[in-house]
């Protein structure tokens, strides 16, 4: 399968790889939201962590790790780039179709973008839950 | 000393045609172009002579008589003819009825056996698909247990195309002959690489392909035993009655000449080639399993083809692994899975966990591979796995001592 140049670029130079600590450490930190989505038997698992400024509600930093194909890696790498500097509400506006368009994903790879959107929502939901912020926005989106 | 990239390590999918084979074929396009079926002029006779010579070369490689070789378009056609041809010929009840006879095969056969077997199921035959054990080897005992009074055909591949495991074919052949059951083996990955004797090993029908043994694509053969027992088949392609009526259609003379030449070379070189490839394969496995943790070689460790290995890498995904090693042509699971998102049915059949089945590489070495290529590939694969594990959330969890199979994943 021929990948689009943008996928190859993200795959070869993934942005913001990493985490803000071990899974136990980030669980304790209130400024971090974690999304872990997918399943090993489906062939992709994405972990997205966001670091949020609790005064401004702005996502100051984002990190990802991904077990998956090149498109999945590129989708999650792109998601971290887009999330940085956005507010939580702006982050929720990122839709999988935007990722598909940006990376020119073929139909068989659309699920990778869906997973990235799930990871974003899940990380934001985690942050809100930790900080006692109402969830309506997340669910209605 | 460098290596030429990309490196071809997918010889179980197809092989480069040996230049000596191409040389042998060339005159049969423009000089000796007659139809072997033309019995009344020299053009036809010359072509027939070439086909006869090739028939002899193929027969010798597998210990058959030349009259027992039927030329086909490849192993897929040979398998179709063997299964459908034998089942329909030896059916115990006419078409349209149920329980027309019992067939035994295995769940990790190639699709070119599985799909004809499923077709026969729809036509009223009963089919048992044996489930392989974790080491992948189908034994005589497993087949024996599946046999019934109405079993007419057993089809078990000689060596598996994805993991290279070698089934107990001579033993199963002996069993079938004791019980008066026709025995077919898909020997596509075996013939030309390993010594083969259809008489000694009690084979009734054997499928083989040209392009897996450094011959051309589009040609193969089916061995059909003529004595004790004389095997009959109902033809699929009907027409001019070529190939003793088993397979009508003008013979692919250049292809057949190429297949014959390829068999001749294999006959002469397979022993030394096997030793050379085995040493390369072992070095590859030792280095990769020594330098990386959580790596698993799939299938029985000893009963395996010497030139093939199938390795699963924990915590990395197969397609991204292929992408990271794109200068090396290998297969992720089975060759046909690249477009689908399913892990290999063969590895799943062996009970390899889904997470591992998703990240397996089949490396198959061949005549034209070198030791330098193997060394290059070892480094490239180790680097790629390390890079992807840096990216892998599963590897982090593993290092933290968390069992990823115990996590409640949300399948999507």
PDB file of C-alpha atoms in Angstrom, chain B residues 132-319:
ATOM      1  CA  UNK B 132      -3.492 -27.957  14.317  1.00  0.00           C
ATOM      2  CA  UNK B 133      -1.722 -28.252  17.663  1.00  0.00           C
ATOM      3  CA  UNK B 134       0.391 -25.351  18.945  1.00  0.00           C
ATOM      4  CA  UNK B 135       3.492 -26.576  17.082  1.00  0.00           C
ATOM      5  CA  UNK B 136       1.553 -26.674  13.797  1.00  0.00           C
ATOM      6  CA  UNK B 137       2.449 -30.235  12.812  1.00  0.00           C
ATOM      7  CA  UNK B 138      -0.326 -32.492  11.521  1.00  0.00           C
ATOM      8  CA  UNK B 139       0.398 -36.060  12.534  1.00  0.00           C
ATOM      9  CA  UNK B 140      -0.704 -39.470  11.322  1.00  0.00           C
ATOM     10  CA  UNK B 141      -2.545 -39.960  14.615  1.00  0.00           C
ATOM     11  CA  UNK B 142      -4.665 -36.844  14.048  1.00  0.00           C
ATOM     12  CA  UNK B 143      -5.659 -37.984  10.583  1.00  0.00           C
ATOM     13  CA  UNK B 144      -6.288 -41.527  11.789  1.00  0.00           C
ATOM     14  CA  UNK B 145      -8.695 -40.280  14.397  1.00  0.00           C
ATOM     15  CA  UNK B 146     -10.622 -38.305  11.795  1.00  0.00           C
ATOM     16  CA  UNK B 147     -10.973 -41.141   9.256  1.00  0.00           C
ATOM     17  CA  UNK B 148     -14.429 -42.621   8.776  1.00  0.00           C
ATOM     18  CA  UNK B 149     -15.780 -45.580   6.835  1.00  0.00           C
ATOM     19  CA  UNK B 150     -16.890 -43.216   4.108  1.00  0.00           C
ATOM     20  CA  UNK B 151     -13.645 -41.181   3.882  1.00  0.00           C
ATOM     21  CA  UNK B 152     -12.639 -40.911   0.232  1.00  0.00           C
ATOM     22  CA  UNK B 153      -9.882 -38.303   0.296  1.00  0.00           C
ATOM     23  CA  UNK B 154      -7.257 -36.855   2.626  1.00  0.00           C
ATOM     24  CA  UNK B 155      -5.479 -33.618   1.671  1.00  0.00           C
ATOM     25  CA  UNK B 156      -2.624 -32.489   3.920  1.00  0.00           C
ATOM     26  CA  UNK B 157       0.071 -30.072   2.807  1.00  0.00           C
ATOM     27  CA  UNK B 158       3.660 -31.248   2.998  1.00  0.00           C
ATOM     28  CA  UNK B 159       5.047 -28.028   4.474  1.00  0.00           C
ATOM     29  CA  UNK B 160       3.120 -24.995   5.619  1.00  0.00           C
ATOM     30  CA  UNK B 161       3.624 -21.813   3.612  1.00  0.00           C
ATOM     31  CA  UNK B 162       3.501 -19.405   6.557  1.00  0.00           C
ATOM     32  CA  UNK B 163       5.423 -21.173   9.282  1.00  0.00           C
ATOM     33  CA  UNK B 164       7.276 -23.839   7.293  1.00  0.00           C
ATOM     34  CA  UNK B 165       6.269 -26.711   9.567  1.00  0.00           C
ATOM     35  CA  UNK B 166       6.564 -30.175   8.026  1.00  0.00           C
ATOM     36  CA  UNK B 167       3.614 -32.502   8.448  1.00  0.00           C
ATOM     37  CA  UNK B 168       3.871 -36.274   8.836  1.00  0.00           C
ATOM     38  CA  UNK B 169       3.218 -36.793   5.156  1.00  0.00           C
ATOM     39  CA  UNK B 170       4.889 -40.182   4.533  1.00  0.00           C
ATOM     40  CA  UNK B 171       3.159 -41.543   7.640  1.00  0.00           C
ATOM     41  CA  UNK B 172      -0.202 -40.151   6.554  1.00  0.00           C
ATOM     42  CA  UNK B 173       0.392 -41.600   3.065  1.00  0.00           C
ATOM     43  CA  UNK B 174       1.007 -45.048   4.536  1.00  0.00           C
ATOM     44  CA  UNK B 175      -2.133 -44.742   6.652  1.00  0.00           C
ATOM     45  CA  UNK B 176      -4.241 -43.755   3.652  1.00  0.00           C
ATOM     46  CA  UNK B 177      -2.956 -46.682   1.642  1.00  0.00           C
ATOM     47  CA  UNK B 178      -3.714 -49.081   4.480  1.00  0.00           C
ATOM     48  CA  UNK B 179      -7.239 -47.733   4.557  1.00  0.00           C
ATOM     49  CA  UNK B 180      -7.827 -47.423   0.831  1.00  0.00           C
ATOM     50  CA  UNK B 181      -8.204 -43.633   0.920  1.00  0.00           C
ATOM     51  CA  UNK B 182      -6.822 -41.323  -1.795  1.00  0.00           C
ATOM     52  CA  UNK B 183      -4.075 -39.067  -0.430  1.00  0.00           C
ATOM     53  CA  UNK B 184      -3.309 -35.640  -1.856  1.00  0.00           C
ATOM     54  CA  UNK B 185      -0.553 -33.348  -0.661  1.00  0.00           C
ATOM     55  CA  UNK B 186       0.008 -29.715  -1.582  1.00  0.00           C
ATOM     56  CA  UNK B 187       3.797 -29.809  -1.854  1.00  0.00           C
ATOM     57  CA  UNK B 188       4.234 -26.310  -3.255  1.00  0.00           C
ATOM     58  CA  UNK B 189       6.677 -25.227  -0.535  1.00  0.00           C
ATOM     59  CA  UNK B 190       8.388 -28.609  -0.284  1.00  0.00           C
ATOM     60  CA  UNK B 191       9.215 -29.893  -3.742  1.00  0.00           C
ATOM     61  CA  UNK B 192      12.515 -28.711  -5.154  1.00  0.00           C
ATOM     62  CA  UNK B 193      13.830 -27.900  -1.700  1.00  0.00           C
ATOM     63  CA  UNK B 194      13.530 -31.266   0.047  1.00  0.00           C
ATOM     64  CA  UNK B 195      14.016 -34.832  -1.248  1.00  0.00           C
ATOM     65  CA  UNK B 196      10.727 -36.233  -2.511  1.00  0.00           C
ATOM     66  CA  UNK B 197       9.725 -39.757  -3.457  1.00  0.00           C
ATOM     67  CA  UNK B 198       6.040 -40.211  -4.184  1.00  0.00           C
ATOM     68  CA  UNK B 199       6.329 -44.001  -4.435  1.00  0.00           C
ATOM     69  CA  UNK B 200       8.123 -44.524  -1.141  1.00  0.00           C
ATOM     70  CA  UNK B 201       5.996 -41.902   0.624  1.00  0.00           C
ATOM     71  CA  UNK B 202       2.648 -43.284  -0.585  1.00  0.00           C
ATOM     72  CA  UNK B 203       1.464 -40.099  -2.283  1.00  0.00           C
ATOM     73  CA  UNK B 204      -1.434 -40.414  -4.739  1.00  0.00           C
ATOM     74  CA  UNK B 205      -1.758 -36.793  -5.810  1.00  0.00           C
ATOM     75  CA  UNK B 206       0.860 -34.059  -5.395  1.00  0.00           C
ATOM     76  CA  UNK B 207       0.578 -30.393  -6.332  1.00  0.00           C
ATOM     77  CA  UNK B 208       3.584 -28.295  -7.220  1.00  0.00           C
ATOM     78  CA  UNK B 209       4.344 -24.933  -8.747  1.00  0.00           C
ATOM     79  CA  UNK B 210       7.028 -23.564 -11.068  1.00  0.00           C
ATOM     80  CA  UNK B 211       7.534 -20.109  -9.625  1.00  0.00           C
ATOM     81  CA  UNK B 212       8.325 -21.308  -6.105  1.00  0.00           C
ATOM     82  CA  UNK B 213      11.343 -23.229  -7.385  1.00  0.00           C
ATOM     83  CA  UNK B 214      13.036 -20.564  -9.536  1.00  0.00           C
ATOM     84  CA  UNK B 215      10.908 -21.399 -12.558  1.00  0.00           C
ATOM     85  CA  UNK B 216       8.348 -19.221 -14.347  1.00  0.00           C
ATOM     86  CA  UNK B 217       4.945 -18.183 -13.056  1.00  0.00           C
ATOM     87  CA  UNK B 218       1.835 -19.624 -14.678  1.00  0.00           C
ATOM     88  CA  UNK B 219       2.956 -23.238 -14.767  1.00  0.00           C
ATOM     89  CA  UNK B 220       2.729 -26.093 -12.307  1.00  0.00           C
ATOM     90  CA  UNK B 221       2.057 -29.783 -12.193  1.00  0.00           C
ATOM     91  CA  UNK B 222      -0.131 -32.379 -10.561  1.00  0.00           C
ATOM     92  CA  UNK B 223       1.268 -35.834  -9.989  1.00  0.00           C
ATOM     93  CA  UNK B 224      -1.451 -38.453 -10.453  1.00  0.00           C
ATOM     94  CA  UNK B 225      -0.509 -41.981  -9.402  1.00  0.00           C
ATOM     95  CA  UNK B 226      -1.084 -44.648 -12.078  1.00  0.00           C
ATOM     96  CA  UNK B 227      -0.352 -47.852 -10.191  1.00  0.00           C
ATOM     97  CA  UNK B 228      -1.475 -49.197  -6.821  1.00  0.00           C
ATOM     98  CA  UNK B 229      -3.803 -47.457  -6.819  1.00  0.00           C
ATOM     99  CA  UNK B 230      -4.573 -46.046 -10.235  1.00  0.00           C
ATOM    100  CA  UNK B 231      -6.082 -42.670  -9.365  1.00  0.00           C
ATOM    101  CA  UNK B 232      -8.831 -41.271 -11.560  1.00  0.00           C
ATOM    102  CA  UNK B 233     -10.088 -37.707 -11.581  1.00  0.00           C
ATOM    103  CA  UNK B 234     -13.061 -35.953 -13.066  1.00  0.00           C
ATOM    104  CA  UNK B 235     -11.619 -33.207 -15.240  1.00  0.00           C
ATOM    105  CA  UNK B 236     -12.504 -29.574 -14.609  1.00  0.00           C
ATOM    106  CA  UNK B 237     -11.329 -28.096 -17.922  1.00  0.00           C
ATOM    107  CA  UNK B 238     -12.846 -30.048 -20.807  1.00  0.00           C
ATOM    108  CA  UNK B 239     -11.970 -29.737 -24.458  1.00  0.00           C
ATOM    109  CA  UNK B 240      -9.135 -31.109 -26.547  1.00  0.00           C
ATOM    110  CA  UNK B 241      -8.345 -33.958 -24.181  1.00  0.00           C
ATOM    111  CA  UNK B 242      -4.727 -32.987 -23.543  1.00  0.00           C
ATOM    112  CA  UNK B 243      -2.882 -34.398 -20.516  1.00  0.00           C
ATOM    113  CA  UNK B 244      -4.689 -37.745 -20.705  1.00  0.00           C
ATOM    114  CA  UNK B 245      -7.978 -35.910 -20.556  1.00  0.00           C
ATOM    115  CA  UNK B 246      -7.289 -34.626 -17.044  1.00  0.00           C
ATOM    116  CA  UNK B 247      -6.590 -31.108 -18.243  1.00  0.00           C
ATOM    117  CA  UNK B 248      -7.639 -29.923 -21.663  1.00  0.00           C
ATOM    118  CA  UNK B 249      -6.021 -26.874 -23.199  1.00  0.00           C
ATOM    119  CA  UNK B 250      -3.010 -26.242 -25.416  1.00  0.00           C
ATOM    120  CA  UNK B 251       0.131 -26.819 -23.428  1.00  0.00           C
ATOM    121  CA  UNK B 252       2.160 -23.827 -22.209  1.00  0.00           C
ATOM    122  CA  UNK B 253       5.319 -25.100 -23.892  1.00  0.00           C
ATOM    123  CA  UNK B 254       7.796 -22.362 -22.823  1.00  0.00           C
ATOM    124  CA  UNK B 255       6.452 -22.515 -19.268  1.00  0.00           C
ATOM    125  CA  UNK B 256       6.628 -26.299 -19.180  1.00  0.00           C
ATOM    126  CA  UNK B 257      10.187 -26.251 -20.528  1.00  0.00           C
ATOM    127  CA  UNK B 258      11.019 -23.725 -17.797  1.00  0.00           C
ATOM    128  CA  UNK B 259       9.422 -25.888 -15.104  1.00  0.00           C
ATOM    129  CA  UNK B 260      11.433 -28.866 -16.329  1.00  0.00           C
ATOM    130  CA  UNK B 261      14.675 -26.907 -16.323  1.00  0.00           C
ATOM    131  CA  UNK B 262      13.921 -25.558 -12.834  1.00  0.00           C
ATOM    132  CA  UNK B 263      13.330 -29.104 -11.557  1.00  0.00           C
ATOM    133  CA  UNK B 264      16.575 -30.302 -13.091  1.00  0.00           C
ATOM    134  CA  UNK B 265      18.560 -27.543 -11.350  1.00  0.00           C
ATOM    135  CA  UNK B 266      16.831 -28.187  -8.011  1.00  0.00           C
ATOM    136  CA  UNK B 267      17.631 -31.870  -8.327  1.00  0.00           C
ATOM    137  CA  UNK B 268      21.330 -31.079  -8.697  1.00  0.00           C
ATOM    138  CA  UNK B 269      21.622 -28.229  -6.222  1.00  0.00           C
ATOM    139  CA  UNK B 270      19.043 -28.707  -3.489  1.00  0.00           C
ATOM    140  CA  UNK B 271      21.325 -30.478  -1.028  1.00  0.00           C
ATOM    141  CA  UNK B 272      24.015 -27.810  -0.962  1.00  0.00           C
ATOM    142  CA  UNK B 273      21.455 -25.012  -1.213  1.00  0.00           C
ATOM    143  CA  UNK B 274      19.559 -26.376   1.761  1.00  0.00           C
ATOM    144  CA  UNK B 275      22.680 -26.443   3.944  1.00  0.00           C
ATOM    145  CA  UNK B 276      23.605 -22.906   2.982  1.00  0.00           C
ATOM    146  CA  UNK B 277      20.123 -21.494   3.615  1.00  0.00           C
ATOM    147  CA  UNK B 278      19.763 -23.371   6.890  1.00  0.00           C
ATOM    148  CA  UNK B 279      22.941 -21.792   8.236  1.00  0.00           C
ATOM    149  CA  UNK B 280      21.695 -18.343   7.172  1.00  0.00           C
ATOM    150  CA  UNK B 281      18.244 -18.905   8.677  1.00  0.00           C
ATOM    151  CA  UNK B 282      19.723 -20.108  11.954  1.00  0.00           C
ATOM    152  CA  UNK B 283      21.992 -17.086  12.199  1.00  0.00           C
ATOM    153  CA  UNK B 284      19.036 -14.816  11.564  1.00  0.00           C
ATOM    154  CA  UNK B 285      16.940 -16.472  14.272  1.00  0.00           C
ATOM    155  CA  UNK B 286      19.751 -16.640  16.813  1.00  0.00           C
ATOM    156  CA  UNK B 287      20.645 -12.980  16.381  1.00  0.00           C
ATOM    157  CA  UNK B 288      17.098 -11.667  16.455  1.00  0.00           C
ATOM    158  CA  UNK B 289      15.965 -13.747  19.416  1.00  0.00           C
ATOM    159  CA  UNK B 290      19.241 -12.988  21.209  1.00  0.00           C
ATOM    160  CA  UNK B 291      19.108  -9.240  20.781  1.00  0.00           C
ATOM    161  CA  UNK B 292      15.400  -8.622  21.459  1.00  0.00           C
ATOM    162  CA  UNK B 293      13.168  -9.680  24.321  1.00  0.00           C
ATOM    163  CA  UNK B 294       9.610 -10.987  23.895  1.00  0.00           C
ATOM    164  CA  UNK B 295      10.231 -12.539  20.512  1.00  0.00           C
ATOM    165  CA  UNK B 296       8.776 -15.883  19.512  1.00  0.00           C
ATOM    166  CA  UNK B 297       9.656 -18.234  16.650  1.00  0.00           C
ATOM    167  CA  UNK B 298       6.397 -19.814  15.520  1.00  0.00           C
ATOM    168  CA  UNK B 299       5.842 -23.467  14.727  1.00  0.00           C
ATOM    169  CA  UNK B 300       7.726 -26.631  15.601  1.00  0.00           C
ATOM    170  CA  UNK B 301      11.415 -25.840  16.100  1.00  0.00           C
ATOM    171  CA  UNK B 302      12.818 -28.906  14.336  1.00  0.00           C
ATOM    172  CA  UNK B 303      10.162 -30.063  11.867  1.00  0.00           C
ATOM    173  CA  UNK B 304      10.482 -26.951   9.732  1.00  0.00           C
ATOM    174  CA  UNK B 305      11.665 -25.984   6.282  1.00  0.00           C
ATOM    175  CA  UNK B 306      15.309 -24.913   6.516  1.00  0.00           C
ATOM    176  CA  UNK B 307      14.954 -21.662   4.576  1.00  0.00           C
ATOM    177  CA  UNK B 308      11.940 -20.159   6.319  1.00  0.00           C
ATOM    178  CA  UNK B 309      11.212 -18.569   9.658  1.00  0.00           C
ATOM    179  CA  UNK B 310       8.144 -16.948  11.134  1.00  0.00           C
ATOM    180  CA  UNK B 311       8.845 -14.671  14.070  1.00  0.00           C
ATOM    181  CA  UNK B 312       6.403 -12.767  16.258  1.00  0.00           C
ATOM    182  CA  UNK B 313       7.499  -9.581  17.990  1.00  0.00           C
ATOM    183  CA  UNK B 314       5.567  -8.645  21.088  1.00  0.00           C
ATOM    184  CA  UNK B 315       4.228  -5.076  21.459  1.00  0.00           C
ATOM    185  CA  UNK B 316       4.787  -3.978  17.857  1.00  0.00           C
ATOM    186  CA  UNK B 317       2.284  -4.096  15.034  1.00  0.00           C
ATOM    187  CA  UNK B 318       3.067  -5.939  11.815  1.00  0.00           C
ATOM    188  CA  UNK B 319       2.283  -3.333   9.210  1.00  0.00           C
TER     189      UNK B 319
END
